């Protein structure tokens, strides 16, 4: 477990800024304490400083996980955000979309969002911006990348892709068969 280098921190914050913009600083300085990002292996964990100091007492080889895994770096040093970060990203999300009930299941199966499944979209959504996907009950389902801006969405045909799928809460179930 070690602090992130400047390049790793920049890459992480650029990825998070796609989804939550300037609210990245709110992840660090929270009312319930100061939080930080730490790298263990190739995974980035989000943990309070208090718990991080406790985790430092565990030998590196024995430490499997600590805090919440936000994502991981691949061999090309690109950061891939994981679904475990959804609970922390959703409250600060700038761009949101809401799905119709019949489109929720398709999104949870790993499919892109089509215009026919779109119920609402944030007005400020730009093309290729990160979006958090919600159900009509305001339950965060996952996140993706906007294929069209909010303005272009109105002119798109009904079978046009609106959001490219990145991650969803159904991944746990789909990946369970690979873990056994």
PDB file of N, CA, C and O in Angstrom, residues 35-101:
ATOM      1  N   UNK A  35     -10.194  11.759   3.839  1.00  0.00           N
ATOM      2  CA  UNK A  35     -10.067  10.498   3.121  1.00  0.00           C
ATOM      3  C   UNK A  35      -8.928  10.610   2.121  1.00  0.00           C
ATOM      4  O   UNK A  35      -8.539  11.711   1.722  1.00  0.00           O
ATOM      5  N   UNK A  36      -8.398   9.475   1.714  1.00  0.00           N
ATOM      6  CA  UNK A  36      -7.286   9.487   0.772  1.00  0.00           C
ATOM      7  C   UNK A  36      -7.395   8.290  -0.167  1.00  0.00           C
ATOM      8  O   UNK A  36      -8.176   7.372   0.062  1.00  0.00           O
ATOM      9  N   UNK A  37      -6.595   8.337  -1.217  1.00  0.00           N
ATOM     10  CA  UNK A  37      -6.513   7.248  -2.178  1.00  0.00           C
ATOM     11  C   UNK A  37      -5.161   6.574  -2.015  1.00  0.00           C
ATOM     12  O   UNK A  37      -4.139   7.238  -1.892  1.00  0.00           O
ATOM     13  N   UNK A  38      -5.161   5.251  -2.003  1.00  0.00           N
ATOM     14  CA  UNK A  38      -3.928   4.484  -1.868  1.00  0.00           C
ATOM     15  C   UNK A  38      -3.915   3.387  -2.921  1.00  0.00           C
ATOM     16  O   UNK A  38      -4.956   2.847  -3.293  1.00  0.00           O
ATOM     17  N   UNK A  39      -2.716   3.056  -3.378  1.00  0.00           N
ATOM     18  CA  UNK A  39      -2.528   2.032  -4.390  1.00  0.00           C
ATOM     19  C   UNK A  39      -2.003   0.768  -3.726  1.00  0.00           C
ATOM     20  O   UNK A  39      -1.050   0.813  -2.952  1.00  0.00           O
ATOM     21  N   UNK A  40      -2.645  -0.354  -4.017  1.00  0.00           N
ATOM     22  CA  UNK A  40      -2.198  -1.659  -3.525  1.00  0.00           C
ATOM     23  C   UNK A  40      -2.241  -2.604  -4.719  1.00  0.00           C
ATOM     24  O   UNK A  40      -3.311  -2.905  -5.233  1.00  0.00           O
ATOM     25  N   UNK A  41      -1.078  -3.040  -5.149  1.00  0.00           N
ATOM     26  CA  UNK A  41      -1.004  -3.795  -6.400  1.00  0.00           C
ATOM     27  C   UNK A  41      -1.272  -2.827  -7.531  1.00  0.00           C
ATOM     28  O   UNK A  41      -0.572  -1.834  -7.686  1.00  0.00           O
ATOM     29  N   UNK A  42      -2.297  -3.073  -8.298  1.00  0.00           N
ATOM     30  CA  UNK A  42      -2.701  -2.123  -9.343  1.00  0.00           C
ATOM     31  C   UNK A  42      -4.066  -1.505  -9.043  1.00  0.00           C
ATOM     32  O   UNK A  42      -4.626  -0.808  -9.865  1.00  0.00           O
ATOM     33  N   UNK A  43      -4.598  -1.752  -7.868  1.00  0.00           N
ATOM     34  CA  UNK A  43      -5.921  -1.249  -7.489  1.00  0.00           C
ATOM     35  C   UNK A  43      -5.817  -0.004  -6.622  1.00  0.00           C
ATOM     36  O   UNK A  43      -4.950   0.098  -5.767  1.00  0.00           O
ATOM     37  N   UNK A  44      -6.748   0.932  -6.848  1.00  0.00           N
ATOM     38  CA  UNK A  44      -6.798   2.170  -6.083  1.00  0.00           C
ATOM     39  C   UNK A  44      -7.923   2.045  -5.065  1.00  0.00           C
ATOM     40  O   UNK A  44      -9.066   1.752  -5.422  1.00  0.00           O
ATOM     41  N   UNK A  45      -7.578   2.273  -3.790  1.00  0.00           N
ATOM     42  CA  UNK A  45      -8.545   2.175  -2.710  1.00  0.00           C
ATOM     43  C   UNK A  45      -8.801   3.556  -2.119  1.00  0.00           C
ATOM     44  O   UNK A  45      -7.906   4.392  -2.047  1.00  0.00           O
ATOM     45  N   UNK A  46     -10.031   3.776  -1.679  1.00  0.00           N
ATOM     46  CA  UNK A  46     -10.483   5.013  -1.049  1.00  0.00           C
ATOM     47  C   UNK A  46     -10.736   4.685   0.410  1.00  0.00           C
ATOM     48  O   UNK A  46     -11.555   3.815   0.725  1.00  0.00           O
ATOM     49  N   UNK A  47     -10.014   5.358   1.315  1.00  0.00           N
ATOM     50  CA  UNK A  47     -10.056   4.974   2.715  1.00  0.00           C
ATOM     51  C   UNK A  47      -9.858   6.207   3.590  1.00  0.00           C
ATOM     52  O   UNK A  47      -9.184   7.164   3.190  1.00  0.00           O
ATOM     53  N   UNK A  48     -10.439   6.185   4.782  1.00  0.00           N
ATOM     54  CA  UNK A  48     -10.218   7.284   5.721  1.00  0.00           C
ATOM     55  C   UNK A  48      -8.794   7.191   6.245  1.00  0.00           C
ATOM     56  O   UNK A  48      -8.199   6.112   6.307  1.00  0.00           O
ATOM     57  N   UNK A  49      -8.243   8.338   6.609  1.00  0.00           N
ATOM     58  CA  UNK A  49      -6.861   8.346   7.110  1.00  0.00           C
ATOM     59  C   UNK A  49      -6.740   7.521   8.385  1.00  0.00           C
ATOM     60  O   UNK A  49      -5.732   6.864   8.605  1.00  0.00           O
ATOM     61  N   UNK A  50      -7.775   7.546   9.197  1.00  0.00           N
ATOM     62  CA  UNK A  50      -7.756   6.775  10.444  1.00  0.00           C
ATOM     63  C   UNK A  50      -7.616   5.278  10.150  1.00  0.00           C
ATOM     64  O   UNK A  50      -6.769   4.590  10.712  1.00  0.00           O
ATOM     65  N   UNK A  51      -8.432   4.771   9.237  1.00  0.00           N
ATOM     66  CA  UNK A  51      -8.371   3.350   8.891  1.00  0.00           C
ATOM     67  C   UNK A  51      -7.114   3.002   8.103  1.00  0.00           C
ATOM     68  O   UNK A  51      -6.613   1.885   8.181  1.00  0.00           O
ATOM     69  N   UNK A  52      -6.595   3.983   7.344  1.00  0.00           N
ATOM     70  CA  UNK A  52      -5.373   3.736   6.594  1.00  0.00           C
ATOM     71  C   UNK A  52      -4.201   3.498   7.550  1.00  0.00           C
ATOM     72  O   UNK A  52      -3.371   2.624   7.328  1.00  0.00           O
ATOM     73  N   UNK A  53      -4.151   4.248   8.625  1.00  0.00           N
ATOM     74  CA  UNK A  53      -3.077   4.061   9.606  1.00  0.00           C
ATOM     75  C   UNK A  53      -3.179   2.689  10.266  1.00  0.00           C
ATOM     76  O   UNK A  53      -2.165   2.061  10.556  1.00  0.00           O
ATOM     77  N   UNK A  54      -4.392   2.211  10.473  1.00  0.00           N
ATOM     78  CA  UNK A  54      -4.568   0.867  11.027  1.00  0.00           C
ATOM     79  C   UNK A  54      -4.139  -0.201  10.027  1.00  0.00           C
ATOM     80  O   UNK A  54      -3.539  -1.212  10.400  1.00  0.00           O
ATOM     81  N   UNK A  55      -4.428   0.022   8.755  1.00  0.00           N
ATOM     82  CA  UNK A  55      -4.065  -0.952   7.714  1.00  0.00           C
ATOM     83  C   UNK A  55      -2.554  -1.012   7.510  1.00  0.00           C
ATOM     84  O   UNK A  55      -2.032  -2.029   7.043  1.00  0.00           O
ATOM     85  N   UNK A  56      -1.851   0.046   7.870  1.00  0.00           N
ATOM     86  CA  UNK A  56      -0.382   0.056   7.733  1.00  0.00           C
ATOM     87  C   UNK A  56       0.276  -0.954   8.671  1.00  0.00           C
ATOM     88  O   UNK A  56       1.425  -1.332   8.454  1.00  0.00           O
ATOM     89  N   UNK A  57      -0.426  -1.390   9.692  1.00  0.00           N
ATOM     90  CA  UNK A  57       0.134  -2.351  10.642  1.00  0.00           C
ATOM     91  C   UNK A  57       0.081  -3.786  10.130  1.00  0.00           C
ATOM     92  O   UNK A  57       0.654  -4.676  10.740  1.00  0.00           O
ATOM     93  N   UNK A  58      -0.613  -4.008   9.030  1.00  0.00           N
ATOM     94  CA  UNK A  58      -0.736  -5.343   8.457  1.00  0.00           C
ATOM     95  C   UNK A  58       0.378  -5.515   7.419  1.00  0.00           C
ATOM     96  O   UNK A  58       0.586  -4.638   6.586  1.00  0.00           O
ATOM     97  N   UNK A  59       1.112  -6.625   7.440  1.00  0.00           N
ATOM     98  CA  UNK A  59       2.151  -6.836   6.428  1.00  0.00           C
ATOM     99  C   UNK A  59       1.563  -6.812   5.012  1.00  0.00           C
ATOM    100  O   UNK A  59       0.433  -7.261   4.785  1.00  0.00           O
ATOM    101  N   UNK A  60       2.334  -6.282   4.089  1.00  0.00           N
ATOM    102  CA  UNK A  60       1.874  -6.090   2.712  1.00  0.00           C
ATOM    103  C   UNK A  60       1.377  -7.387   2.073  1.00  0.00           C
ATOM    104  O   UNK A  60       0.371  -7.407   1.379  1.00  0.00           O
ATOM    105  N   UNK A  61       2.076  -8.483   2.294  1.00  0.00           N
ATOM    106  CA  UNK A  61       1.675  -9.764   1.696  1.00  0.00           C
ATOM    107  C   UNK A  61       0.370 -10.296   2.269  1.00  0.00           C
ATOM    108  O   UNK A  61      -0.349 -11.044   1.600  1.00  0.00           O
ATOM    109  N   UNK A  62       0.050  -9.922   3.505  1.00  0.00           N
ATOM    110  CA  UNK A  62      -1.181 -10.391   4.154  1.00  0.00           C
ATOM    111  C   UNK A  62      -2.376  -9.488   3.860  1.00  0.00           C
ATOM    112  O   UNK A  62      -3.517  -9.887   4.089  1.00  0.00           O
ATOM    113  N   UNK A  63      -2.113  -8.292   3.387  1.00  0.00           N
ATOM    114  CA  UNK A  63      -3.183  -7.326   3.131  1.00  0.00           C
ATOM    115  C   UNK A  63      -3.835  -7.620   1.786  1.00  0.00           C
ATOM    116  O   UNK A  63      -3.196  -7.563   0.741  1.00  0.00           O
ATOM    117  N   UNK A  64      -5.106  -7.981   1.814  1.00  0.00           N
ATOM    118  CA  UNK A  64      -5.832  -8.290   0.586  1.00  0.00           C
ATOM    119  C   UNK A  64      -6.584  -7.064   0.099  1.00  0.00           C
ATOM    120  O   UNK A  64      -6.543  -6.704  -1.071  1.00  0.00           O
ATOM    121  N   UNK A  65      -7.283  -6.399   0.991  1.00  0.00           N
ATOM    122  CA  UNK A  65      -8.105  -5.263   0.631  1.00  0.00           C
ATOM    123  C   UNK A  65      -8.277  -4.364   1.845  1.00  0.00           C
ATOM    124  O   UNK A  65      -8.178  -4.814   2.984  1.00  0.00           O
ATOM    125  N   UNK A  66      -8.529  -3.097   1.582  1.00  0.00           N
ATOM    126  CA  UNK A  66      -8.836  -2.146   2.644  1.00  0.00           C
ATOM    127  C   UNK A  66      -9.613  -1.006   2.010  1.00  0.00           C
ATOM    128  O   UNK A  66      -9.400  -0.676   0.845  1.00  0.00           O
ATOM    129  N   UNK A  67     -10.529  -0.421   2.726  1.00  0.00           N
ATOM    130  CA  UNK A  67     -11.328   0.662   2.171  1.00  0.00           C
ATOM    131  C   UNK A  67     -12.223   0.189   1.040  1.00  0.00           C
ATOM    132  O   UNK A  67     -12.618  -0.972   0.968  1.00  0.00           O
ATOM    133  N   UNK A  68     -12.506   1.089   0.125  1.00  0.00           N
ATOM    134  CA  UNK A  68     -13.351   0.804  -1.032  1.00  0.00           C
ATOM    135  C   UNK A  68     -12.512   0.882  -2.298  1.00  0.00           C
ATOM    136  O   UNK A  68     -11.841   1.884  -2.530  1.00  0.00           O
ATOM    137  N   UNK A  69     -12.578  -0.151  -3.104  1.00  0.00           N
ATOM    138  CA  UNK A  69     -11.828  -0.165  -4.363  1.00  0.00           C
ATOM    139  C   UNK A  69     -12.534   0.742  -5.367  1.00  0.00           C
ATOM    140  O   UNK A  69     -13.700   0.525  -5.693  1.00  0.00           O
ATOM    141  N   UNK A  70     -11.837   1.783  -5.825  1.00  0.00           N
ATOM    142  CA  UNK A  70     -12.405   2.707  -6.803  1.00  0.00           C
ATOM    143  C   UNK A  70     -12.157   2.246  -8.227  1.00  0.00           C
ATOM    144  O   UNK A  70     -12.883   2.623  -9.130  1.00  0.00           O
ATOM    145  N   UNK A  71     -11.110   1.479  -8.435  1.00  0.00           N
ATOM    146  CA  UNK A  71     -10.802   1.015  -9.771  1.00  0.00           C
ATOM    147  C   UNK A  71      -9.388   0.483  -9.812  1.00  0.00           C
ATOM    148  O   UNK A  71      -8.757   0.268  -8.777  1.00  0.00           O
ATOM    149  N   UNK A  72      -8.890   0.287 -11.036  1.00  0.00           N
ATOM    150  CA  UNK A  72      -7.540  -0.231 -11.148  1.00  0.00           C
ATOM    151  C   UNK A  72      -6.860   0.326 -12.385  1.00  0.00           C
ATOM    152  O   UNK A  72      -7.509   0.749 -13.335  1.00  0.00           O
ATOM    153  N   UNK A  73      -5.542   0.316 -12.328  1.00  0.00           N
ATOM    154  CA  UNK A  73      -4.720   0.726 -13.455  1.00  0.00           C
ATOM    155  C   UNK A  73      -4.377  -0.500 -14.271  1.00  0.00           C
ATOM    156  O   UNK A  73      -4.009  -1.532 -13.728  1.00  0.00           O
ATOM    157  N   UNK A  74      -4.475  -0.366 -15.599  1.00  0.00           N
ATOM    158  CA  UNK A  74      -4.053  -1.470 -16.451  1.00  0.00           C
ATOM    159  C   UNK A  74      -2.560  -1.307 -16.741  1.00  0.00           C
ATOM    160  O   UNK A  74      -1.911  -0.402 -16.231  1.00  0.00           O
ATOM    161  N   UNK A  75      -2.019  -2.175 -17.571  1.00  0.00           N
ATOM    162  CA  UNK A  75      -0.583  -2.146 -17.854  1.00  0.00           C
ATOM    163  C   UNK A  75      -0.160  -0.884 -18.594  1.00  0.00           C
ATOM    164  O   UNK A  75       0.983  -0.474 -18.513  1.00  0.00           O
ATOM    165  N   UNK A  76      -1.070  -0.262 -19.312  1.00  0.00           N
ATOM    166  CA  UNK A  76      -0.777   0.985 -20.023  1.00  0.00           C
ATOM    167  C   UNK A  76      -0.987   2.204 -19.124  1.00  0.00           C
ATOM    168  O   UNK A  76      -0.979   3.337 -19.604  1.00  0.00           O
ATOM    169  N   UNK A  77      -1.206   1.967 -17.832  1.00  0.00           N
ATOM    170  CA  UNK A  77      -1.427   3.012 -16.822  1.00  0.00           C
ATOM    171  C   UNK A  77      -2.678   3.844 -17.101  1.00  0.00           C
ATOM    172  O   UNK A  77      -2.745   5.023 -16.768  1.00  0.00           O
ATOM    173  N   UNK A  78      -3.681   3.227 -17.700  1.00  0.00           N
ATOM    174  CA  UNK A  78      -4.984   3.854 -17.842  1.00  0.00           C
ATOM    175  C   UNK A  78      -5.838   3.382 -16.678  1.00  0.00           C
ATOM    176  O   UNK A  78      -5.757   2.223 -16.273  1.00  0.00           O
ATOM    177  N   UNK A  79      -6.662   4.277 -16.144  1.00  0.00           N
ATOM    178  CA  UNK A  79      -7.474   3.947 -14.985  1.00  0.00           C
ATOM    179  C   UNK A  79      -8.863   3.520 -15.424  1.00  0.00           C
ATOM    180  O   UNK A  79      -9.523   4.205 -16.196  1.00  0.00           O
ATOM    181  N   UNK A  80      -9.317   2.380 -14.918  1.00  0.00           N
ATOM    182  CA  UNK A  80     -10.674   1.886 -15.180  1.00  0.00           C
ATOM    183  C   UNK A  80     -11.434   1.925 -13.870  1.00  0.00           C
ATOM    184  O   UNK A  80     -11.073   1.250 -12.911  1.00  0.00           O
ATOM    185  N   UNK A  81     -12.454   2.729 -13.845  1.00  0.00           N
ATOM    186  CA  UNK A  81     -13.262   2.871 -12.636  1.00  0.00           C
ATOM    187  C   UNK A  81     -14.172   1.656 -12.498  1.00  0.00           C
ATOM    188  O   UNK A  81     -14.646   1.118 -13.496  1.00  0.00           O
ATOM    189  N   UNK A  82     -14.386   1.204 -11.271  1.00  0.00           N
ATOM    190  CA  UNK A  82     -15.202   0.022 -11.035  1.00  0.00           C
ATOM    191  C   UNK A  82     -16.502   0.396 -10.344  1.00  0.00           C
ATOM    192  O   UNK A  82     -16.644   1.473  -9.767  1.00  0.00           O
ATOM    193  N   UNK A  83     -17.430  -0.524 -10.383  1.00  0.00           N
ATOM    194  CA  UNK A  83     -18.779  -0.279  -9.874  1.00  0.00           C
ATOM    195  C   UNK A  83     -18.793  -0.030  -8.367  1.00  0.00           C
ATOM    196  O   UNK A  83     -19.706   0.611  -7.852  1.00  0.00           O
ATOM    197  N   UNK A  84     -17.778  -0.479  -7.649  1.00  0.00           N
ATOM    198  CA  UNK A  84     -17.734  -0.261  -6.206  1.00  0.00           C
ATOM    199  C   UNK A  84     -17.622   1.221  -5.864  1.00  0.00           C
ATOM    200  O   UNK A  84     -17.916   1.621  -4.739  1.00  0.00           O
ATOM    201  N   UNK A  85     -17.238   2.053  -6.814  1.00  0.00           N
ATOM    202  CA  UNK A  85     -17.139   3.497  -6.591  1.00  0.00           C
ATOM    203  C   UNK A  85     -18.479   4.205  -6.767  1.00  0.00           C
ATOM    204  O   UNK A  85     -18.591   5.390  -6.469  1.00  0.00           O
ATOM    205  N   UNK A  86     -19.493   3.504  -7.230  1.00  0.00           N
ATOM    206  CA  UNK A  86     -20.784   4.126  -7.550  1.00  0.00           C
ATOM    207  C   UNK A  86     -21.406   4.854  -6.367  1.00  0.00           C
ATOM    208  O   UNK A  86     -21.920   5.962  -6.524  1.00  0.00           O
ATOM    209  N   UNK A  87     -21.354   4.272  -5.187  1.00  0.00           N
ATOM    210  CA  UNK A  87     -21.970   4.904  -4.019  1.00  0.00           C
ATOM    211  C   UNK A  87     -21.314   6.235  -3.664  1.00  0.00           C
ATOM    212  O   UNK A  87     -21.940   7.098  -3.048  1.00  0.00           O
ATOM    213  N   UNK A  88     -20.069   6.420  -4.037  1.00  0.00           N
ATOM    214  CA  UNK A  88     -19.369   7.662  -3.742  1.00  0.00           C
ATOM    215  C   UNK A  88     -19.497   8.668  -4.873  1.00  0.00           C
ATOM    216  O   UNK A  88     -19.456   9.875  -4.647  1.00  0.00           O
ATOM    217  N   UNK A  89     -19.663   8.186  -6.095  1.00  0.00           N
ATOM    218  CA  UNK A  89     -19.780   9.070  -7.249  1.00  0.00           C
ATOM    219  C   UNK A  89     -21.201   9.601  -7.412  1.00  0.00           C
ATOM    220  O   UNK A  89     -21.400  10.765  -7.751  1.00  0.00           O
ATOM    221  N   UNK A  90     -22.196   8.775  -7.165  1.00  0.00           N
ATOM    222  CA  UNK A  90     -23.594   9.132  -7.433  1.00  0.00           C
ATOM    223  C   UNK A  90     -24.056  10.419  -6.739  1.00  0.00           C
ATOM    224  O   UNK A  90     -24.714  11.247  -7.389  1.00  0.00           O
ATOM    225  N   UNK A  91     -23.744  10.658  -5.457  1.00  0.00           N
ATOM    226  CA  UNK A  91     -24.248  11.894  -4.842  1.00  0.00           C
ATOM    227  C   UNK A  91     -23.681  13.172  -5.453  1.00  0.00           C
ATOM    228  O   UNK A  91     -24.301  14.225  -5.364  1.00  0.00           O
ATOM    229  N   UNK A  92     -22.516  13.100  -6.071  1.00  0.00           N
ATOM    230  CA  UNK A  92     -21.861  14.284  -6.612  1.00  0.00           C
ATOM    231  C   UNK A  92     -21.950  14.379  -8.137  1.00  0.00           C
ATOM    232  O   UNK A  92     -21.353  15.264  -8.744  1.00  0.00           O
ATOM    233  N   UNK A  93     -22.650  13.476  -8.771  1.00  0.00           N
ATOM    234  CA  UNK A  93     -22.692  13.411 -10.235  1.00  0.00           C
ATOM    235  C   UNK A  93     -23.268  14.693 -10.837  1.00  0.00           C
ATOM    236  O   UNK A  93     -24.279  15.211 -10.368  1.00  0.00           O
ATOM    237  N   UNK A  94     -22.617  15.169 -11.886  1.00  0.00           N
ATOM    238  CA  UNK A  94     -23.093  16.353 -12.603  1.00  0.00           C
ATOM    239  C   UNK A  94     -24.100  15.970 -13.666  1.00  0.00           C
ATOM    240  O   UNK A  94     -25.094  16.656 -13.867  1.00  0.00           O
ATOM    241  N   UNK A  95     -23.835  14.885 -14.355  1.00  0.00           N
ATOM    242  CA  UNK A  95     -24.693  14.451 -15.455  1.00  0.00           C
ATOM    243  C   UNK A  95     -25.386  13.151 -15.065  1.00  0.00           C
ATOM    244  O   UNK A  95     -24.732  12.191 -14.674  1.00  0.00           O
ATOM    245  N   UNK A  96     -26.700  13.153 -15.205  1.00  0.00           N
ATOM    246  CA  UNK A  96     -27.494  11.991 -14.805  1.00  0.00           C
ATOM    247  C   UNK A  96     -28.498  11.659 -15.896  1.00  0.00           C
ATOM    248  O   UNK A  96     -28.953  12.550 -16.619  1.00  0.00           O
ATOM    249  N   UNK A  97     -28.818  10.378 -15.982  1.00  0.00           N
ATOM    250  CA  UNK A  97     -29.938   9.973 -16.820  1.00  0.00           C
ATOM    251  C   UNK A  97     -30.796   9.012 -16.011  1.00  0.00           C
ATOM    252  O   UNK A  97     -30.300   8.319 -15.125  1.00  0.00           O
ATOM    253  N   UNK A  98     -32.075   8.997 -16.324  1.00  0.00           N
ATOM    254  CA  UNK A  98     -33.018   8.098 -15.675  1.00  0.00           C
ATOM    255  C   UNK A  98     -33.593   7.183 -16.737  1.00  0.00           C
ATOM    256  O   UNK A  98     -33.940   7.640 -17.824  1.00  0.00           O
ATOM    257  N   UNK A  99     -33.691   5.914 -16.399  1.00  0.00           N
ATOM    258  CA  UNK A  99     -34.183   4.918 -17.347  1.00  0.00           C
ATOM    259  C   UNK A  99     -35.625   4.553 -17.063  1.00  0.00           C
ATOM    260  O   UNK A  99     -36.063   4.530 -15.916  1.00  0.00           O
ATOM    261  N   UNK A 100     -36.327   4.208 -18.121  1.00  0.00           N
ATOM    262  CA  UNK A 100     -37.663   3.646 -17.972  1.00  0.00           C
ATOM    263  C   UNK A 100     -37.519   2.251 -17.375  1.00  0.00           C
ATOM    264  O   UNK A 100     -36.484   1.597 -17.550  1.00  0.00           O
ATOM    265  N   UNK A 101     -38.543   1.775 -16.678  1.00  0.00           N
ATOM    266  CA  UNK A 101     -38.436   0.455 -16.032  1.00  0.00           C
ATOM    267  C   UNK A 101     -38.078  -0.683 -16.990  1.00  0.00           C
ATOM    268  O   UNK A 101     -37.333  -1.584 -16.628  1.00  0.00           O
TER     269      UNK A 101
END
